[in-house]
Amino acid sequence: YGQLISPIDYLTNISDLIFVADDVSEVEFYYHDGQDYVKVGDMSKDPIYAKLFNITWIDASGDTEASSGDVIRIMFNITNVLGYNGEYEYYIIADFDSPTPTITVGGGTENYEDGMIADPSTPISFNSNEIKTFGSRHYSWEDYFNLFDSSYMSHNYYPDDYSSAWTMNPLNMFNIFPTSTTTELWDNWSPPNYDPTQNTVSFNNGDFNSQVIPTIDIPEQPIDFDLTEGTSDWAGNLGTSSGYNFIITSSIKPENTHLWWEIDNSGVIYAVDSTDNRNLYKTTDKGNSWSLVASRIKDIKSGSYDVDDGLIYFGDCDGSQFTAWYLDIASDSITEVGSNSGTNLELNSVWEVAGDIYATVMVDSIVYTYLWSGSSWTVDNTEPGYNMGIMTMAYWGSFYGLGSDNLLPTWTVRDPIFSNVYIYFYSTEYSSFVIAHNLLGTGEMDIPSDKNRSKLIPFGGRDYVFILQNTTDQKYYYYISKLQGEDLSRYEMNISLIQNGPTTGKAFHVSEYEVYSTDSEGELILQDTPNLDAPIIAMTENYIMTSNGKLYEYVESYTTFDSSAVYNLIGTSAIKPENTHLWWETDNLGTIYAVDSTDNRNLYKTTNKGSTWNLITTRTKNIARAYPDLTNGVIYFIDCEYDES
């Protein structure tokens, strides 16, 4: 979280100490008197650069009763923005005496005071007579795991007070197949009600069959002809096939997929017109007709849907001024919030949280978070930004799907150090952006400038999926980030994400005619390959619109009477992985790589679903982390050996 940057080796009697820290709210300074730590005082946060904390130690010699050359032990107790505490200890050499420097001319034996003249080649040396050394330090930082099942996981501190161990207990595996058989005689059972003019129904010994009576006589095919593939066009109301059905060519197209909103699955849609972003339209009949709801002075840049309260919060901006307002969808009445002026304004979002209205604006790569006071906008926070993306555009219950009711639905990424992308969320509790995920190996990535690709979607609590663009080859990648970014997967996919619930999402391919949904692990599941004639530009829960204005509705039906998916026991494997993040299935053919749980230095491979394993490599240190790049067929590893010192 931080470090002491001044002083770094010697401590004088009067010293200015500077400590730099990220996401820290308070720093306390102590010295050790030989028995215990004594508090000097609270360090002051720099009013301009909030990461710096300062304090002046007036009488270090008197406080510590130390002499020059003694080792002085100091400690910083920090509190981060989430309320956790940690200690940073340093050992610094005391230097309370004045220096006694010497200057030597020549080799030290010549006398330049009696007329001897030095020339340009005469060596001159300066000796401060101070011994240079570097202080030592160690940390005692406690991050408490308070959200785990003690039957699966245990936490232990070692006696040195600076080491921790978290142990995952093995899960109990058991066969879920039934151990008994029940026979059903099907006595006195008859098929359900049906229209015999439309269907033929039969039931025999537990087998149920139902068929629609064909209206066209299909002649019998030749014996050597086998039709195994084909296409269908379901145009009536039979609903016999799930998929997207064409409704109408709409006269209104949304500016992007985040600037239209489907209301209550009732065919009501609001959309910001792509031809004039100042206009907001509404349809109540699935795009057959549109009515103008609002015509603004400036372009509508954002909108967030408060599902529970039936309000949509909008933000207008023309670069020199932004204005916030909201629409009551029950009456289409508009309430103006207020405006704020500036230069080079790029409005990101406007939303309401716990009764307060916030707006996020970027000005020359600086992120400004504004809070509406009731009469004017006040700056709640300013932060150097790298880029900003779109978070959820809808409000479910008491939070935006982020796991906390004080995190706002906007996200920013920054790449200040280590060449990684960092994901930050804005906390209303601390009025600052707080780091959520550190994405290793993402130095060449950035949020796409295309609004259709800049969405982040939460799933599973505090895990997220999103799109990043490689700034070198300009390709787009779908990321699944878990465990604050430690478990990171990516796939090269040119898709656009939307959110259709607090922790669920959907996606459409930008160029291919494909629609996806996300599962509980963030993986994309192909939902449909609709029969389209133009690329998809926008999507809601039940509708998609293509670039030529055609509106399609998703119709779902159930035609399978019996289906099941179960795990079948293959065998008992000789190799078990160290944990679920240290084994990888690289194809669907039974190829698996695994770090051996009995010796973490060994990497094994099986090509027959675990029947046999081959040793790939034996490392000198334990394999600690790995990052699979399945697109390029590469797995990156990190070995690490714990050093007690």
XYZ file of C-alpha atoms in Angstrom:
645
model
C 0.000 0.000 0.000
C 2.887 2.432 0.585
C 6.471 3.172 1.568
C 8.738 5.705 3.288
C 10.461 7.840 0.656
C 12.331 10.279 2.934
C 14.624 9.806 4.775
C 15.924 6.515 3.409
C 19.256 5.970 5.234
C 20.171 8.494 7.969
C 17.976 10.216 10.538
C 18.974 13.677 11.801
C 17.792 15.315 15.007
C 15.152 17.333 13.097
C 13.794 15.312 10.186
C 10.921 15.699 7.730
C 9.435 12.249 7.116
C 7.424 11.611 3.943
C 5.308 8.466 3.463
C 3.546 7.747 0.147
C 0.519 5.433 0.004
C -2.363 4.479 -2.308
C -5.985 4.280 -1.093
C -4.960 5.166 2.483
C -6.983 7.450 4.762
C -4.704 7.754 7.858
C -1.010 7.248 8.806
C 0.306 7.274 12.427
C 4.067 7.660 13.185
C 5.843 5.875 16.092
C 9.414 5.336 17.387
C 10.659 2.490 19.606
C 12.118 3.441 23.021
C 13.685 0.024 23.632
C 10.611 -1.366 25.363
C 7.631 -0.404 23.247
C 6.487 1.888 20.468
C 5.777 5.538 21.369
C 3.497 7.585 19.130
C 4.962 10.837 17.779
C 1.760 11.927 16.050
C -0.553 11.621 13.038
C 0.983 12.377 9.661
C -0.664 15.137 7.624
C -2.115 14.352 4.185
C -0.806 16.664 1.458
C -3.702 18.954 0.383
C -2.708 18.759 -3.297
C -1.196 15.280 -3.711
C -3.398 13.048 -1.563
C -0.979 10.121 -1.688
C 1.686 11.971 0.369
C 1.704 12.039 4.200
C 4.148 14.335 6.088
C 5.380 14.850 9.663
C 8.357 16.749 11.189
C 10.179 15.003 14.049
C 11.583 17.900 16.107
C 13.845 16.167 18.694
C 14.722 12.652 17.576
C 17.868 12.575 19.751
C 16.027 13.597 22.909
C 13.054 11.326 22.301
C 15.091 8.196 21.590
C 18.154 8.994 23.782
C 20.184 7.530 20.930
C 23.641 8.566 19.716
C 25.041 8.885 16.233
C 25.585 5.462 14.730
C 22.824 3.824 16.748
C 19.986 2.062 14.962
C 16.609 3.725 15.507
C 13.468 1.651 15.010
C 10.427 3.493 13.628
C 6.958 2.333 12.580
C 4.051 3.613 10.480
C 0.539 2.356 11.263
C -1.670 2.902 8.193
C -5.430 2.613 7.733
C -6.755 2.082 4.206
C -10.040 3.389 2.784
C -11.787 0.106 3.635
C -10.855 0.409 7.328
C -8.084 -2.220 7.490
C -4.874 -1.537 9.463
C -1.270 -2.531 8.803
C 2.196 -1.725 10.150
C 5.362 -0.741 8.253
C 8.636 -0.947 10.270
C 11.978 0.650 9.343
C 15.459 0.602 10.944
C 17.420 3.825 10.271
C 20.939 4.893 11.373
C 21.049 7.926 13.691
C 23.280 10.790 12.533
C 23.120 13.551 15.133
C 26.757 14.828 14.711
C 27.961 17.424 12.242
C 29.907 15.945 9.298
C 33.733 16.279 9.200
C 34.558 16.359 5.506
C 38.112 16.391 4.100
C 39.484 17.594 0.748
C 42.596 15.993 -0.758
C 44.594 17.528 -3.669
C 46.929 15.272 -5.597
C 48.130 12.047 -4.001
C 48.045 13.501 -0.497
C 51.856 13.918 -0.099
C 52.460 17.017 -2.226
C 52.458 20.523 -0.738
C 50.523 22.964 -2.884
C 50.896 25.801 -0.355
C 54.599 26.515 -1.177
C 54.243 27.399 -4.829
C 53.426 24.039 -6.301
C 50.772 24.554 -8.983
C 47.971 22.117 -9.731
C 47.134 21.397 -13.367
C 43.917 20.012 -14.989
C 45.108 16.438 -14.456
C 45.695 16.883 -10.706
C 43.152 14.713 -8.820
C 40.966 16.402 -6.226
C 38.827 14.237 -3.919
C 36.143 15.030 -1.313
C 35.329 12.686 1.568
C 32.255 13.327 3.706
C 33.473 10.759 6.278
C 29.880 9.511 6.458
C 29.259 5.765 6.134
C 26.462 5.136 3.635
C 23.960 2.493 4.622
C 20.388 1.550 3.883
C 17.711 1.007 6.446
C 15.759 -2.225 6.619
C 12.033 -2.596 6.755
C 9.326 -5.173 7.141
C 5.561 -5.122 6.999
C 2.770 -6.566 9.072
C -0.298 -6.191 6.904
C -3.458 -8.091 7.803
C -6.131 -8.655 5.150
C -8.836 -10.624 6.917
C -10.744 -13.225 4.948
C -14.141 -12.867 6.605
C -16.271 -14.283 3.809
C -15.289 -17.942 3.658
C -16.743 -21.233 4.857
C -14.586 -22.518 7.719
C -15.422 -26.084 6.727
C -13.602 -25.504 3.421
C -10.867 -23.050 4.426
C -8.750 -22.199 7.508
C -6.558 -19.184 8.340
C -3.470 -19.261 10.586
C -0.921 -16.629 11.684
C 2.678 -17.700 12.308
C 4.421 -16.689 15.584
C 6.569 -14.045 13.849
C 3.389 -11.922 13.431
C 4.238 -11.242 9.790
C 3.257 -14.447 8.002
C -0.117 -15.983 7.252
C -1.340 -19.223 5.767
C -4.709 -19.932 4.211
C -5.436 -23.633 3.768
C -8.110 -25.021 1.457
C -9.551 -28.314 2.706
C -10.274 -31.038 0.120
C -13.875 -31.222 -1.028
C -15.877 -34.391 -0.464
C -16.544 -35.987 -3.856
C -19.337 -38.535 -4.214
C -21.323 -40.289 -6.924
C -24.641 -38.562 -7.657
C -26.082 -41.436 -9.683
C -29.108 -43.218 -8.171
C -28.561 -46.456 -6.303
C -32.066 -47.837 -6.772
C -34.462 -48.345 -9.670
C -38.167 -47.488 -9.597
C -40.520 -49.094 -12.101
C -43.493 -47.077 -13.410
C -46.299 -49.179 -14.875
C -48.056 -46.153 -16.443
C -51.462 -47.493 -15.426
C -54.505 -45.463 -16.439
C -52.404 -42.718 -18.087
C -53.620 -40.943 -21.202
C -52.123 -38.179 -23.380
C -53.038 -34.565 -22.521
C -55.727 -32.619 -24.364
C -54.855 -31.950 -27.988
C -56.512 -31.034 -31.284
C -56.602 -34.188 -33.440
C -56.977 -32.019 -36.551
C -53.589 -30.407 -35.839
C -51.580 -33.118 -34.050
C -51.083 -36.871 -33.904
C -50.323 -38.187 -30.405
C -49.282 -41.646 -29.220
C -48.178 -43.114 -25.895
C -46.729 -46.587 -25.452
C -44.817 -48.067 -22.514
C -43.615 -44.684 -21.255
C -42.733 -43.199 -24.673
C -44.694 -40.088 -25.590
C -44.741 -38.825 -29.200
C -46.509 -35.809 -30.671
C -46.317 -34.504 -34.235
C -47.906 -31.635 -36.150
C -49.956 -32.978 -39.057
C -48.141 -31.811 -42.217
C -50.080 -29.752 -44.750
C -47.668 -30.606 -47.560
C -47.085 -34.128 -48.800
C -43.315 -34.702 -48.938
C -42.558 -37.576 -51.305
C -40.366 -40.392 -50.089
C -36.672 -39.726 -50.732
C -34.408 -42.143 -52.608
C -32.662 -44.748 -50.487
C -29.216 -43.182 -51.033
C -30.438 -39.663 -50.076
C -30.016 -38.557 -46.438
C -30.993 -35.002 -45.431
C -28.951 -34.155 -42.302
C -28.683 -30.359 -42.510
C -31.031 -27.543 -43.448
C -32.584 -24.219 -42.429
C -36.028 -23.283 -41.186
C -38.078 -20.086 -41.376
C -40.742 -20.019 -38.643
C -43.071 -17.194 -39.661
C -46.331 -18.055 -37.884
C -47.324 -18.229 -34.232
C -46.301 -21.839 -33.704
C -43.294 -20.842 -31.627
C -41.723 -24.191 -32.341
C -38.142 -22.891 -32.475
C -36.304 -20.562 -30.072
C -34.628 -17.594 -31.725
C -34.974 -14.030 -32.968
C -37.983 -13.275 -35.168
C -38.134 -10.238 -37.429
C -40.744 -7.657 -36.340
C -40.354 -4.479 -38.383
C -37.880 -2.092 -39.953
C -37.779 0.681 -37.364
C -37.758 4.375 -38.265
C -35.654 5.051 -35.140
C -32.247 3.515 -34.438
C -30.440 4.053 -31.091
C -27.083 5.849 -31.011
C -25.503 2.803 -29.329
C -26.604 -0.228 -27.350
C -26.346 1.717 -24.054
C -28.726 4.469 -25.216
C -31.937 2.461 -25.469
C -33.939 0.796 -22.707
C -36.504 -2.017 -22.733
C -39.187 -1.588 -20.049
C -40.792 -4.567 -18.257
C -40.805 -6.998 -21.231
C -43.967 -5.248 -22.460
C -42.814 -3.965 -25.840
C -42.054 -0.477 -24.438
C -38.659 0.855 -25.555
C -36.981 4.255 -25.123
C -34.184 5.207 -27.538
C -31.874 8.156 -28.208
C -32.115 8.811 -31.959
C -28.886 8.058 -33.839
C -29.574 10.795 -36.421
C -30.097 13.489 -33.755
C -28.756 12.645 -30.294
C -30.807 15.453 -28.751
C -34.061 13.531 -29.267
C -35.485 10.803 -27.018
C -38.206 8.571 -28.545
C -40.563 5.934 -27.167
C -42.424 2.985 -28.684
C -45.185 0.987 -26.991
C -45.756 -1.465 -29.864
C -42.314 -3.000 -30.464
C -41.085 -0.359 -32.898
C -44.144 -0.111 -35.153
C -44.540 3.550 -34.182
C -42.425 6.020 -32.214
C -43.378 9.198 -30.321
C -41.030 12.044 -29.370
C -40.652 12.225 -25.565
C -37.983 14.930 -25.219
C -35.967 17.228 -27.468
C -32.931 18.556 -25.605
C -30.626 21.485 -26.365
C -27.485 19.354 -26.107
C -26.748 15.742 -27.135
C -27.888 13.037 -24.706
C -24.680 11.233 -23.719
C -25.785 8.819 -20.975
C -28.790 7.277 -19.274
C -29.111 4.982 -16.229
C -32.340 3.074 -15.592
C -33.556 2.857 -11.962
C -35.685 -0.267 -12.415
C -37.315 -0.264 -8.966
C -38.311 3.423 -8.955
C -39.246 3.605 -12.653
C -36.861 6.476 -13.429
C -34.209 6.994 -16.106
C -31.425 9.454 -15.204
C -29.995 11.264 -18.244
C -26.964 13.449 -18.903
C -26.623 15.966 -21.761
C -23.293 17.503 -22.795
C -21.871 19.679 -25.587
C -18.263 19.920 -24.355
C -18.732 23.220 -22.531
C -21.665 22.302 -20.257
C -23.385 19.194 -18.921
C -26.965 18.939 -17.653
C -28.606 16.172 -15.593
C -32.321 15.320 -15.626
C -34.566 12.315 -15.113
C -37.666 10.835 -16.726
C -40.583 9.193 -14.884
C -41.563 6.322 -17.209
C -45.043 6.085 -15.643
C -46.007 9.530 -16.975
C -43.064 10.512 -19.226
C -42.704 13.632 -17.063
C -39.262 15.264 -16.947
C -37.542 16.722 -13.863
C -34.527 18.962 -14.419
C -31.639 18.508 -11.953
C -29.032 21.109 -12.921
C -26.125 22.139 -15.155
C -22.406 22.828 -14.790
C -20.043 24.595 -17.219
C -16.401 24.002 -18.132
C -14.097 23.251 -21.057
C -13.350 19.972 -22.860
C -16.061 18.162 -20.884
C -16.679 14.473 -21.685
C -19.731 13.300 -19.730
C -19.550 9.627 -18.756
C -22.585 8.919 -16.568
C -25.302 10.346 -14.331
C -26.864 8.185 -11.613
C -28.728 8.250 -8.294
C -27.397 6.387 -5.267
C -29.052 6.408 -1.827
C -30.917 9.624 -2.599
C -27.896 11.490 -4.022
C -27.284 12.271 -7.703
C -23.748 11.944 -9.077
C -22.133 12.736 -12.429
C -18.741 11.618 -13.728
C -16.946 13.819 -16.267
C -13.508 13.549 -17.870
C -11.622 16.794 -18.514
C -8.220 16.437 -20.209
C -7.640 12.938 -18.734
C -8.748 14.030 -15.237
C -11.827 12.304 -13.791
C -14.179 14.688 -11.976
C -16.941 13.213 -9.810
C -19.700 15.750 -9.116
C -22.357 15.574 -6.377
C -25.645 17.480 -6.693
C -26.094 19.586 -3.539
C -29.715 20.464 -4.263
C -28.882 23.778 -5.891
C -25.544 23.272 -7.669
C -22.887 20.713 -8.594
C -19.945 20.344 -6.198
C -16.729 18.460 -6.954
C -16.713 15.333 -4.782
C -13.363 14.100 -6.102
C -10.772 14.624 -8.828
C -8.512 11.825 -9.944
C -5.934 11.414 -12.757
C -7.568 8.993 -15.190
C -6.300 6.688 -17.880
C -9.620 5.962 -19.556
C -13.244 5.458 -18.529
C -15.767 2.794 -19.438
C -19.503 2.282 -19.026
C -20.773 0.305 -16.058
C -24.306 -1.019 -15.649
C -27.032 1.239 -17.031
C -29.769 -0.109 -14.733
C -30.349 -0.063 -10.972
C -31.689 -3.216 -9.346
C -32.719 -3.184 -5.677
C -30.247 -1.327 -3.479
C -27.124 -1.601 -5.600
C -25.833 -1.619 -9.169
C -24.727 -5.265 -9.070
C -21.392 -4.345 -7.456
C -21.927 -6.004 -4.068
C -22.078 -2.690 -2.175
C -24.569 0.162 -2.067
C -21.835 2.831 -1.939
C -19.976 1.917 -5.144
C -21.092 3.905 -8.167
C -21.645 2.232 -11.547
C -18.711 3.805 -13.342
C -15.287 2.322 -13.817
C -11.957 3.745 -14.849
C -8.692 2.073 -15.734
C -5.239 3.430 -15.053
C -1.803 2.201 -16.107
C 0.559 4.190 -13.860
C 3.115 1.511 -12.903
C 4.161 -2.042 -13.727
C 2.513 -1.742 -17.191
C -0.763 -3.264 -15.990
C -4.340 -2.075 -16.307
C -5.985 -1.328 -12.946
C -9.789 -1.254 -12.562
C -11.112 1.390 -10.157
C -14.663 1.972 -8.860
C -15.888 5.172 -7.252
C -16.797 4.928 -3.550
C -19.344 7.447 -2.262
C -18.353 6.552 1.292
C -14.747 7.717 0.828
C -15.347 10.141 -2.079
C -12.571 8.532 -4.092
C -11.858 5.819 -6.627
C -10.764 2.530 -5.013
C -8.849 -0.219 -6.768
C -10.868 -3.341 -7.565
C -8.706 -5.471 -9.869
C -5.056 -5.492 -10.973
C -4.881 -7.103 -14.429
C -1.471 -8.708 -14.927
C 0.048 -8.587 -18.393
C -2.270 -5.914 -19.803
C 0.228 -3.148 -20.529
C -0.837 -2.872 -24.173
C -4.575 -2.870 -23.431
C -7.092 -0.024 -23.120
C -10.859 0.499 -22.975
C -12.223 0.674 -26.548
C -13.312 4.126 -27.676
C -16.454 2.568 -29.196
C -19.217 2.907 -26.573
C -20.697 -0.422 -27.684
C -17.540 -2.159 -26.439
C -16.829 -0.210 -23.222
C -19.195 -2.016 -20.834
C -18.139 -3.843 -17.642
C -20.514 -6.463 -16.199
C -20.317 -7.998 -12.687
C -20.973 -11.648 -11.929
C -20.502 -13.831 -8.888
C -20.122 -11.001 -6.365
C -16.917 -9.084 -7.179
C -15.845 -10.720 -10.448
C -16.214 -8.962 -13.793
C -16.229 -9.401 -17.563
C -15.323 -6.649 -20.016
C -13.706 -5.850 -23.375
C -10.200 -4.380 -23.819
C -8.472 -3.409 -27.053
C -4.824 -4.090 -27.825
C -3.263 -0.723 -28.695
C -0.659 -2.429 -30.907
C -2.630 -4.800 -33.152
C -6.027 -3.080 -32.486
C -7.697 -6.441 -31.758
C -10.482 -6.805 -29.169
C -10.326 -9.277 -26.283
C -13.018 -10.558 -23.917
C -11.694 -10.703 -20.334
C -12.952 -12.700 -17.341
C -11.388 -11.333 -14.138
C -11.732 -13.106 -10.780
C -10.014 -12.783 -7.385
C -9.134 -9.095 -7.887
C -7.487 -9.947 -11.210
C -5.311 -12.861 -10.031
C -7.475 -15.314 -12.003
C -7.558 -13.689 -15.448
C -8.692 -15.238 -18.735
C -9.068 -13.647 -22.138
C -10.363 -14.575 -25.576
C -9.977 -12.728 -28.845
C -13.598 -11.781 -29.609
C -15.043 -8.720 -31.314
C -18.232 -8.476 -29.249
C -20.379 -5.917 -27.444
C -21.657 -6.489 -23.884
C -24.947 -5.474 -22.261
C -26.344 -6.136 -18.780
C -29.792 -7.665 -18.265
C -29.738 -8.215 -14.510
C -27.696 -7.370 -11.396
C -25.099 -10.051 -12.174
C -26.013 -11.344 -15.637
C -25.132 -10.209 -19.120
C -25.578 -10.805 -22.818
C -23.392 -10.056 -25.817
C -23.559 -9.765 -29.573
C -20.810 -10.161 -32.135
C -19.992 -6.910 -33.905
C -19.518 -8.448 -37.355
C -20.837 -12.032 -37.129
C -24.544 -12.812 -36.619
C -24.146 -14.302 -33.137
C -25.826 -13.652 -29.765
C -24.377 -14.837 -26.430
C -25.274 -14.943 -22.742
C -22.899 -15.137 -19.759
C -22.975 -17.994 -17.266
C -22.211 -17.891 -13.528
C -18.462 -18.064 -14.257
C -18.488 -15.283 -16.852
C -18.072 -17.678 -19.782
C -19.911 -16.833 -23.006
C -22.627 -19.265 -24.107
C -23.842 -19.083 -27.700
C -27.573 -18.356 -27.473
C -28.516 -17.967 -31.115
C -27.200 -17.417 -34.636
C -30.149 -15.430 -36.009
C -30.911 -15.230 -39.707
C -29.960 -11.575 -40.339
C -28.946 -9.486 -43.323
C -26.914 -6.795 -41.494
C -24.665 -6.564 -38.390
C -26.198 -6.064 -34.935
C -25.782 -2.554 -33.488
C -27.841 -2.734 -30.264
C -29.423 -5.275 -27.917
C -31.743 -5.477 -24.908
C -32.994 -8.482 -22.956
C -35.488 -9.468 -25.691
C -34.637 -7.380 -28.780
C -31.805 -6.796 -31.211
C -31.520 -4.133 -33.906
C -29.337 -4.314 -36.989
C -27.565 -1.509 -38.819
C -30.347 -1.309 -41.438
C -32.949 -0.609 -38.710
C -34.526 -4.066 -38.580
C -35.903 -4.956 -35.137
C -35.978 -8.611 -33.997
C -37.629 -10.137 -30.919
C -36.368 -13.231 -29.119
C -38.991 -15.994 -28.851
C -38.230 -18.967 -26.630
C -39.978 -22.319 -26.799
C -39.425 -25.751 -25.299
C -39.554 -28.639 -27.749
C -37.429 -31.214 -25.897
C -39.398 -33.456 -23.537
C -36.485 -35.167 -21.826
C -32.888 -34.023 -21.564
C -30.206 -34.371 -18.918
C -26.567 -33.438 -18.386
C -24.529 -35.218 -15.699
C -20.892 -35.780 -14.746
C -19.738 -39.320 -15.514
C -16.899 -40.910 -13.556
C -13.895 -41.518 -15.836
C -11.403 -42.949 -13.372
C -9.135 -42.157 -10.418
C -6.337 -39.853 -11.575
C -2.738 -40.365 -10.492
C -2.209 -36.594 -10.585
C -4.270 -34.052 -8.660
C -3.822 -30.314 -9.313
C -2.596 -28.022 -6.519
C -5.779 -25.933 -6.889
C -8.451 -25.238 -9.487
C -6.372 -22.360 -10.942
C -3.343 -24.579 -11.600
C -4.788 -26.922 -14.200
C -6.033 -26.154 -17.709
C -8.181 -27.910 -20.271
C -6.758 -26.777 -23.615
C -9.272 -28.369 -25.964
C -12.372 -30.532 -25.877
C -10.395 -33.694 -26.663
C -9.151 -34.624 -23.193
C -5.880 -32.630 -23.113
C -5.163 -31.258 -19.616
C -2.111 -29.648 -17.987
C -1.791 -29.763 -14.163
C 0.652 -28.679 -11.435
C 1.090 -31.715 -9.155
C -0.354 -31.184 -5.654
C 2.287 -33.470 -4.081
C 5.206 -31.562 -5.647
C 4.390 -28.087 -6.958
C 7.602 -28.049 -9.002
C 6.241 -30.624 -11.462
C 4.002 -29.869 -14.458
C 2.169 -32.861 -15.995
C 0.099 -33.389 -19.140
C -2.571 -35.905 -20.133
C -4.034 -36.395 -23.598
C -6.500 -39.125 -22.629
C -8.644 -37.494 -19.929
C -6.384 -38.434 -17.021
C -5.823 -42.106 -17.786
C -2.055 -41.484 -18.082
C 0.120 -38.442 -17.310
C 3.471 -37.355 -18.757
C 5.946 -35.138 -16.881
C 6.517 -31.979 -18.945
C 8.994 -30.140 -16.709
C 10.456 -30.127 -13.200
C 11.254 -26.636 -11.912
C 13.730 -25.690 -9.177
C 11.064 -23.676 -7.346
C 7.333 -24.165 -6.858
C 5.030 -23.137 -9.705
C 2.954 -20.400 -8.062
C 0.936 -18.691 -10.789
C -0.001 -19.235 -14.419
C -1.780 -17.239 -17.099
C -3.227 -19.209 -20.047
C -3.415 -17.386 -23.376
C -5.585 -19.961 -25.159
C -5.962 -17.775 -28.240
C -2.227 -18.043 -28.991
C -1.765 -21.503 -27.449
C 0.614 -20.309 -24.710
C 0.596 -20.657 -20.895
C 2.774 -18.187 -18.937
C 4.109 -19.436 -15.586
C 5.700 -17.869 -12.491
C 7.879 -19.900 -10.086
C 8.432 -18.650 -6.529
C 10.317 -19.804 -3.448
C 9.402 -18.411 -0.010
C 12.402 -16.822 1.725
C 12.165 -16.432 5.524
C 14.492 -13.379 5.417
